[in-house]
Amino acid sequence: MAINRISIVLVLGVIFSLSPLRLWSQSEIRIEGQVADALSKIPIPYASVALVDSVNGRVKDGVTTGEDGTFDLTTKETDFYLEISFMGYQSLQIRNYNPQSSVVRLGVIYLKENSQSLDEIEVTAEKSAMEFKLDKRVFNVGKDLNTTGMGALDVLSNVPSVNVNIEGQISLRGNTGVQILINGKPSVLSEEGSNALGTITADMIESIEVITNPSAKYEAEGTSGIINIILKKEEKKGFNGSVSVNTGIPDNHSVGVSLNRRTENFNFFTQFGVGYRSMPRYNESLNRNLNDGTEIYSEGTEYRNENFYNITLGTDYHINDWNVLTLSGSMAYEIEDQPSETDFRLRDANGSLLSEYRRTEETSATNPKYQYDLQYEKQFRNNEDHKLLISTLGRFFGKTQSSQFLNIPIGTSDVAPNQRTETSFFDRSFVYKLDYSNPITEAFSLEAGALYEQNDVGNDYQVLNNASSGYVIDSSLTNNFEYDQGVFGVYSTAAYEGKKWGLKLGLRYEHTLLNTLLTTTNEANRQEYSNWFPTVHSSYKISQRFSMQAGYSRRIFRPRLWDLNPFFNIRNNYNIRRGNPELQPEFGDSYELTGIWIFENLSLNTSLYHLYTTDVVDRVSFFENNVNTTMPVNVGSRNQTGLEINGKYNPVKWLGINGDFNYGYFSREGVFQDQDFSFQGDKWNTRITGKIKLPAGFDVELSGNYESAYKTVQGEQSGFAFGDIGLRKKLWDGKGVVNLSVRDIFASRIQESRVYQNDFYAYSFSQRGRFITLGFSYSFGKGEAMSYNGGRRH
């Protein structure tokens, strides 16, 4: 059931603020209780508990229930009753009390589902909202219009503190090195190298947890923090489902089906779909040799066209009330076609044209993916949060790719020989986890667990040059790269969370063993290291309207395959990206202080943060023979101090405004190959989104974004602004929905960088352009329409 919980809290705040309090007696009465679903016995968070004057029926005071459904209310009123309500449930009045020592303990209060209003309620939670916990922020995903027909990366771009660039690279508060989890676990769908986050659609996501200072419970990977994508798991009994159809410009066509069948002991779920999408990108680059004045300019458009097919199957088996077994699996198969054309012009110091040619590419690839997840959960009888969780996860991503590059002369230019490449890639990983949590008391809890993760990756890459005798292997660009990494970790945390304040302490130990091998040249690299990762989190509730959080964590960023593999695509022979097998991990210490305000129609949170990172991984350009080669290297340390402000404002019922602002000042210190890379700079970004409710069931959503320019170790990155717009029309009481969205309305979202060095200047520009999507979704049973696209993002 989709419900805008934050809106409920704000509306209640308005109601409760309208009535002055009246004294009951000279002493206060404290009222305690818990609200739960009458059928499932599951606690109901964010239910409203209103204290109502028995004489005139006016609301005198009130609270909302916490995550565990509990509430605590004090009053001096003399003649009142409680009214407990939650959208989708029948309201309940409690008029009889028996105070003991000035305390009324109501126990568990059960609310019954209101079936008559259920369908109407299910379509009211249309806007995403943020809530706060001791060590994280939770972004509850609504039906944002500008994500219509799009994938998880589009949803992430709407989450405060998170940015997604034109290449699909994810950063948190402007920093990369973010660990992406699916349901708290690593997933093939979350690997940037697999480009698969697009297979998760907006309506498949329940919430996104933004953890800037993760506790020791989580793996230490990700110096910038963790983003955990929580997928929906349908809890409604019976048969539910939805079907959706999407089309778009550029090509973005898909059909998807989501089905769910829940009985007393089983919950079966599946999602499957097919589609085709095209992802054009315009590129422009300039390399200028400052020693002899020559320059090479290139421009062209590349496409990534895909047919995709994927399916997810899973079941939860409730052995009894205390034991649940979950088995799920997913398979995907993609067929790629990547045509591109790039024009090259070489000029001398006087600007005279030396050579001009066109380089065309025809690339085809097949990408099989699969994943399984087996999980056993035991809930102990004394407390529903007393749990033991054992899980294993296996995943595979493969790619078989072949490319043909033709150099076509323009005029009488001499050109390099034609080339071919063959790639065979695989990524296998296995994760074994044990997690135990025990709430010793209502306020005090313990957690402990262990993990072992094994990654086995191979990339067999072959380049062939056309010669008189046919295509001949280029040994300088051909090799087979093997990557094998094992990580073992154990952790323990202890937390106290009272009515006013909370404290959570944690410690994690991780041992890493990494081996890489270039088999053709027999170049091996071995890294083995052990590290301790302490964490501290605290919170203090100053009043009903204002709370504070503080936290510290130590993190690590381990270089991945694409950071280590020295062989990359040769689409542009003058601008090459490659990995660095000798790259070392970077470590970060993160400090954060956050204030949270909740008013009648405004919520606001402000964070001061500091991140100190050592052995920073930065991409550095090397110039030789007019070829710009970019590779990651460890360059010194970075201190970054920032201010982040997020807010939501609802001035009137038909208008909602969300805002996000992040400013960071950074100082870099480091020397690489006798070159001093020390410098200072800053960067900032802001986003504002407005939603307008119109008559006849129409909704409009507008979003504006700006990211500032900033300095890099060798140059600068340009800033840009862009906007999105969405329009929705509901049909058949919300069972059917038609959506139209336009992303990057003015085609202004770009990636532009400049490198300034003593002996060369390099410029690059990239642009995706405008995307228009039209979608229709229809739900049946009690299911929610799930727009589906299933494709890639980059």
mmCIF file of N, CA and C in Angstrom, residues 558-640:
data_model
loop_
_atom_site.group_PDB
_atom_site.id
_atom_site.type_symbol
_atom_site.label_atom_id
_atom_site.label_comp_id
_atom_site.label_asym_id
_atom_site.label_seq_id
_atom_site.Cartn_x
_atom_site.Cartn_y
_atom_site.Cartn_z
ATOM 1 N N ARG A 558 38.178 -0.125 -2.622
ATOM 2 C CA ARG A 558 39.087 -1.075 -3.266
ATOM 3 C C ARG A 558 38.977 -0.915 -4.775
ATOM 4 N N PRO A 559 40.108 -0.804 -5.480
ATOM 5 C CA PRO A 559 40.053 -0.698 -6.936
ATOM 6 C C PRO A 559 39.339 -1.906 -7.544
ATOM 7 N N ARG A 560 38.476 -1.637 -8.531
ATOM 8 C CA ARG A 560 37.725 -2.685 -9.206
ATOM 9 C C ARG A 560 38.427 -3.068 -10.510
ATOM 10 N N LEU A 561 37.809 -4.017 -11.203
ATOM 11 C CA LEU A 561 38.421 -4.537 -12.426
ATOM 12 C C LEU A 561 38.773 -3.417 -13.391
ATOM 13 N N TRP A 562 37.806 -2.518 -13.666
ATOM 14 C CA TRP A 562 38.045 -1.501 -14.689
ATOM 15 C C TRP A 562 39.049 -0.453 -14.231
ATOM 16 N N ASP A 563 39.306 -0.383 -12.913
ATOM 17 C CA ASP A 563 40.373 0.490 -12.423
ATOM 18 C C ASP A 563 41.745 -0.155 -12.589
ATOM 19 N N LEU A 564 41.786 -1.491 -12.623
ATOM 20 C CA LEU A 564 43.060 -2.219 -12.650
ATOM 21 C C LEU A 564 43.448 -2.713 -14.037
ATOM 22 N N ASN A 565 42.464 -3.003 -14.880
ATOM 23 C CA ASN A 565 42.729 -3.594 -16.191
ATOM 24 C C ASN A 565 43.389 -2.568 -17.121
ATOM 25 N N PRO A 566 44.610 -2.815 -17.603
ATOM 26 C CA PRO A 566 45.310 -1.817 -18.422
ATOM 27 C C PRO A 566 44.833 -1.737 -19.866
ATOM 28 N N PHE A 567 43.887 -2.577 -20.287
ATOM 29 C CA PHE A 567 43.460 -2.575 -21.687
ATOM 30 C C PHE A 567 42.005 -2.140 -21.802
ATOM 31 N N PHE A 568 41.784 -1.157 -22.688
ATOM 32 C CA PHE A 568 40.466 -0.577 -22.832
ATOM 33 C C PHE A 568 40.068 -0.486 -24.296
ATOM 34 N N ASN A 569 38.874 0.080 -24.534
ATOM 35 C CA ASN A 569 38.345 0.218 -25.883
ATOM 36 C C ASN A 569 39.234 1.128 -26.733
ATOM 37 N N ILE A 570 39.363 0.809 -28.012
ATOM 38 C CA ILE A 570 40.189 1.625 -28.920
ATOM 39 C C ILE A 570 39.308 2.401 -29.892
ATOM 40 N N ARG A 571 38.089 2.748 -29.455
ATOM 41 C CA ARG A 571 37.176 3.499 -30.321
ATOM 42 C C ARG A 571 37.840 4.770 -30.836
ATOM 43 N N ASN A 572 38.538 5.467 -29.949
ATOM 44 C CA ASN A 572 39.267 6.670 -30.327
ATOM 45 C C ASN A 572 40.731 6.453 -29.956
ATOM 46 N N ASN A 573 41.586 6.275 -30.965
ATOM 47 C CA ASN A 573 42.991 5.946 -30.717
ATOM 48 C C ASN A 573 43.802 7.110 -30.165
ATOM 49 N N TYR A 574 43.199 8.304 -30.146
ATOM 50 C CA TYR A 574 43.917 9.462 -29.626
ATOM 51 C C TYR A 574 43.471 9.836 -28.212
ATOM 52 N N ASN A 575 42.421 9.214 -27.719
ATOM 53 C CA ASN A 575 41.946 9.418 -26.353
ATOM 54 C C ASN A 575 41.617 8.056 -25.769
ATOM 55 N N ILE A 576 42.520 7.554 -24.956
ATOM 56 C CA ILE A 576 42.432 6.178 -24.469
ATOM 57 C C ILE A 576 42.276 6.178 -22.948
ATOM 58 N N ARG A 577 41.346 5.382 -22.459
ATOM 59 C CA ARG A 577 41.210 5.144 -21.025
ATOM 60 C C ARG A 577 41.745 3.752 -20.711
ATOM 61 N N ARG A 578 42.514 3.649 -19.661
ATOM 62 C CA ARG A 578 43.056 2.354 -19.269
ATOM 63 C C ARG A 578 43.132 2.279 -17.745
ATOM 64 N N GLY A 579 43.286 1.049 -17.237
ATOM 65 C CA GLY A 579 43.408 0.840 -15.804
ATOM 66 C C GLY A 579 44.859 0.801 -15.359
ATOM 67 N N ASN A 580 45.038 0.644 -14.061
ATOM 68 C CA ASN A 580 46.367 0.645 -13.460
ATOM 69 C C ASN A 580 46.473 -0.543 -12.514
ATOM 70 N N PRO A 581 47.168 -1.634 -12.904
ATOM 71 C CA PRO A 581 47.248 -2.835 -12.057
ATOM 72 C C PRO A 581 47.895 -2.598 -10.701
ATOM 73 N N GLU A 582 48.653 -1.511 -10.554
ATOM 74 C CA GLU A 582 49.329 -1.236 -9.298
ATOM 75 C C GLU A 582 48.551 -0.282 -8.398
ATOM 76 N N LEU A 583 47.321 0.012 -8.747
ATOM 77 C CA LEU A 583 46.505 0.928 -7.963
ATOM 78 C C LEU A 583 46.243 0.372 -6.561
ATOM 79 N N GLN A 584 46.388 1.228 -5.560
ATOM 80 C CA GLN A 584 46.181 0.842 -4.163
ATOM 81 C C GLN A 584 44.809 1.332 -3.678
ATOM 82 N N PRO A 585 44.279 0.734 -2.611
ATOM 83 C CA PRO A 585 42.992 1.202 -2.077
ATOM 84 C C PRO A 585 43.127 2.582 -1.436
ATOM 85 N N GLU A 586 42.016 3.320 -1.408
ATOM 86 C CA GLU A 586 42.003 4.586 -0.688
ATOM 87 C C GLU A 586 41.151 4.427 0.574
ATOM 88 N N PHE A 587 41.512 5.179 1.620
ATOM 89 C CA PHE A 587 40.832 5.097 2.914
ATOM 90 C C PHE A 587 40.260 6.467 3.257
ATOM 91 N N GLY A 588 39.093 6.457 3.885
ATOM 92 C CA GLY A 588 38.438 7.713 4.235
ATOM 93 C C GLY A 588 37.914 7.704 5.655
ATOM 94 N N ASP A 589 38.058 8.850 6.344
ATOM 95 C CA ASP A 589 37.472 9.076 7.667
ATOM 96 C C ASP A 589 36.397 10.141 7.518
ATOM 97 N N SER A 590 35.157 9.783 7.852
ATOM 98 C CA SER A 590 34.012 10.656 7.613
ATOM 99 C C SER A 590 33.378 11.087 8.926
ATOM 100 N N TYR A 591 33.173 12.408 9.083
ATOM 101 C CA TYR A 591 32.550 12.993 10.270
ATOM 102 C C TYR A 591 31.316 13.778 9.810
ATOM 103 N N GLU A 592 30.258 13.727 10.615
ATOM 104 C CA GLU A 592 29.024 14.368 10.168
ATOM 105 C C GLU A 592 28.190 14.823 11.365
ATOM 106 N N LEU A 593 27.590 16.009 11.261
ATOM 107 C CA LEU A 593 26.665 16.542 12.254
ATOM 108 C C LEU A 593 25.438 17.055 11.506
ATOM 109 N N THR A 594 24.253 16.555 11.875
ATOM 110 C CA THR A 594 23.026 16.856 11.139
ATOM 111 C C THR A 594 21.948 17.370 12.088
ATOM 112 N N GLY A 595 21.250 18.415 11.671
ATOM 113 C CA GLY A 595 20.087 18.920 12.387
ATOM 114 C C GLY A 595 18.838 18.715 11.547
ATOM 115 N N ILE A 596 17.750 18.284 12.183
ATOM 116 C CA ILE A 596 16.513 17.955 11.477
ATOM 117 C C ILE A 596 15.366 18.744 12.091
ATOM 118 N N TRP A 597 14.684 19.548 11.275
ATOM 119 C CA TRP A 597 13.542 20.327 11.715
ATOM 120 C C TRP A 597 12.275 19.828 11.028
ATOM 121 N N ILE A 598 11.203 19.677 11.798
ATOM 122 C CA ILE A 598 9.898 19.319 11.241
ATOM 123 C C ILE A 598 8.887 20.364 11.690
ATOM 124 N N PHE A 599 8.351 21.140 10.731
ATOM 125 C CA PHE A 599 7.337 22.145 11.024
ATOM 126 C C PHE A 599 6.001 21.707 10.423
ATOM 127 N N GLU A 600 4.985 22.609 10.526
ATOM 128 C CA GLU A 600 3.668 22.244 10.036
ATOM 129 C C GLU A 600 3.670 21.894 8.545
ATOM 130 N N ASN A 601 4.275 22.730 7.748
ATOM 131 C CA ASN A 601 4.280 22.493 6.305
ATOM 132 C C ASN A 601 5.689 22.550 5.710
ATOM 133 N N LEU A 602 6.682 22.370 6.582
ATOM 134 C CA LEU A 602 8.064 22.439 6.123
ATOM 135 C C LEU A 602 8.912 21.439 6.908
ATOM 136 N N SER A 603 9.719 20.665 6.187
ATOM 137 C CA SER A 603 10.730 19.822 6.825
ATOM 138 C C SER A 603 12.093 20.214 6.263
ATOM 139 N N LEU A 604 13.090 20.253 7.139
ATOM 140 C CA LEU A 604 14.403 20.753 6.741
ATOM 141 C C LEU A 604 15.476 19.993 7.502
ATOM 142 N N ASN A 605 16.522 19.587 6.783
ATOM 143 C CA ASN A 605 17.682 19.012 7.470
ATOM 144 C C ASN A 605 18.959 19.629 6.922
ATOM 145 N N THR A 606 19.864 19.919 7.824
ATOM 146 C CA THR A 606 21.134 20.567 7.480
ATOM 147 C C THR A 606 22.274 19.746 8.052
ATOM 148 N N SER A 607 23.273 19.482 7.240
ATOM 149 C CA SER A 607 24.398 18.657 7.660
ATOM 150 C C SER A 607 25.716 19.388 7.431
ATOM 151 N N LEU A 608 26.557 19.358 8.442
ATOM 152 C CA LEU A 608 27.949 19.748 8.309
ATOM 153 C C LEU A 608 28.776 18.470 8.272
ATOM 154 N N TYR A 609 29.668 18.343 7.297
ATOM 155 C CA TYR A 609 30.419 17.109 7.185
ATOM 156 C C TYR A 609 31.880 17.391 6.817
ATOM 157 N N HIS A 610 32.720 16.429 7.177
ATOM 158 C CA HIS A 610 34.142 16.503 6.839
ATOM 159 C C HIS A 610 34.610 15.112 6.443
ATOM 160 N N LEU A 611 35.308 15.033 5.322
ATOM 161 C CA LEU A 611 35.809 13.754 4.817
ATOM 162 C C LEU A 611 37.296 13.887 4.539
ATOM 163 N N TYR A 612 38.079 13.080 5.241
ATOM 164 C CA TYR A 612 39.527 13.055 5.014
ATOM 165 C C TYR A 612 39.879 11.729 4.347
ATOM 166 N N THR A 613 40.503 11.811 3.160
ATOM 167 C CA THR A 613 40.798 10.632 2.351
ATOM 168 C C THR A 613 42.284 10.565 2.053
ATOM 169 N N THR A 614 42.862 9.375 2.207
ATOM 170 C CA THR A 614 44.279 9.163 1.891
ATOM 171 C C THR A 614 44.397 8.241 0.685
ATOM 172 N N ASP A 615 45.539 8.356 -0.026
ATOM 173 C CA ASP A 615 45.768 7.586 -1.255
ATOM 174 C C ASP A 615 44.612 7.765 -2.234
ATOM 175 N N VAL A 616 44.233 9.019 -2.447
ATOM 176 C CA VAL A 616 43.065 9.334 -3.276
ATOM 177 C C VAL A 616 43.274 8.809 -4.701
ATOM 178 N N VAL A 617 42.255 8.131 -5.231
ATOM 179 C CA VAL A 617 42.304 7.638 -6.606
ATOM 180 C C VAL A 617 41.772 8.728 -7.529
ATOM 181 N N ASP A 618 42.636 9.236 -8.402
ATOM 182 C CA ASP A 618 42.255 10.263 -9.367
ATOM 183 C C ASP A 618 42.683 9.831 -10.757
ATOM 184 N N ARG A 619 41.943 10.280 -11.753
ATOM 185 C CA ARG A 619 42.299 9.987 -13.142
ATOM 186 C C ARG A 619 43.260 11.055 -13.660
ATOM 187 N N VAL A 620 44.431 10.612 -14.101
ATOM 188 C CA VAL A 620 45.493 11.505 -14.550
ATOM 189 C C VAL A 620 45.765 11.239 -16.025
ATOM 190 N N SER A 621 45.983 12.315 -16.794
ATOM 191 C CA SER A 621 46.241 12.214 -18.224
ATOM 192 C C SER A 621 47.743 12.226 -18.505
ATOM 193 N N PHE A 622 48.157 11.354 -19.425
ATOM 194 C CA PHE A 622 49.538 11.280 -19.896
ATOM 195 C C PHE A 622 49.516 11.501 -21.411
ATOM 196 N N PHE A 623 50.454 12.289 -21.919
ATOM 197 C CA PHE A 623 50.434 12.679 -23.324
ATOM 198 C C PHE A 623 51.722 12.223 -24.006
ATOM 199 N N GLU A 624 51.564 11.468 -25.094
ATOM 200 C CA GLU A 624 52.712 11.001 -25.859
ATOM 201 C C GLU A 624 52.284 10.748 -27.294
ATOM 202 N N ASN A 625 53.058 11.298 -28.262
ATOM 203 C CA ASN A 625 52.762 11.144 -29.697
ATOM 204 C C ASN A 625 51.335 11.582 -30.015
ATOM 205 N N ASN A 626 50.914 12.698 -29.401
ATOM 206 C CA ASN A 626 49.588 13.272 -29.603
ATOM 207 C C ASN A 626 48.447 12.387 -29.097
ATOM 208 N N VAL A 627 48.766 11.377 -28.301
ATOM 209 C CA VAL A 627 47.758 10.483 -27.727
ATOM 210 C C VAL A 627 47.590 10.816 -26.251
ATOM 211 N N ASN A 628 46.345 11.082 -25.843
ATOM 212 C CA ASN A 628 46.033 11.377 -24.455
ATOM 213 C C ASN A 628 45.534 10.090 -23.788
ATOM 214 N N THR A 629 46.307 9.564 -22.856
ATOM 215 C CA THR A 629 45.942 8.349 -22.132
ATOM 216 C C THR A 629 45.592 8.714 -20.700
ATOM 217 N N THR A 630 44.391 8.329 -20.288
ATOM 218 C CA THR A 630 43.915 8.635 -18.939
ATOM 219 C C THR A 630 43.862 7.348 -18.120
ATOM 220 N N MET A 631 44.441 7.399 -16.921
ATOM 221 C CA MET A 631 44.445 6.214 -16.067
ATOM 222 C C MET A 631 44.338 6.641 -14.601
ATOM 223 N N PRO A 632 43.796 5.779 -13.736
ATOM 224 C CA PRO A 632 43.695 6.121 -12.316
ATOM 225 C C PRO A 632 45.017 5.902 -11.606
ATOM 226 N N VAL A 633 45.365 6.836 -10.727
ATOM 227 C CA VAL A 633 46.571 6.716 -9.912
ATOM 228 C C VAL A 633 46.236 7.196 -8.509
ATOM 229 N N ASN A 634 47.055 6.787 -7.535
ATOM 230 C CA ASN A 634 46.921 7.265 -6.157
ATOM 231 C C ASN A 634 47.688 8.568 -6.010
ATOM 232 N N VAL A 635 46.960 9.647 -5.703
ATOM 233 C CA VAL A 635 47.582 10.964 -5.616
ATOM 234 C C VAL A 635 47.263 11.595 -4.264
ATOM 235 N N GLY A 636 48.128 11.412 -3.287
ATOM 236 C CA GLY A 636 48.078 12.155 -2.036
ATOM 237 C C GLY A 636 46.797 12.018 -1.238
ATOM 238 N N SER A 637 46.412 13.117 -0.592
ATOM 239 C CA SER A 637 45.275 13.130 0.321
ATOM 240 C C SER A 637 44.317 14.264 -0.039
ATOM 241 N N ARG A 638 43.091 14.174 0.533
ATOM 242 C CA ARG A 638 42.080 15.209 0.285
ATOM 243 C C ARG A 638 41.321 15.477 1.582
ATOM 244 N N ASN A 639 41.186 16.745 1.918
ATOM 245 C CA ASN A 639 40.306 17.193 2.991
ATOM 246 C C ASN A 639 39.123 17.905 2.356
ATOM 247 N N GLN A 640 37.915 17.476 2.691
ATOM 248 C CA GLN A 640 36.717 18.106 2.136
ATOM 249 C C GLN A 640 35.753 18.411 3.272
#
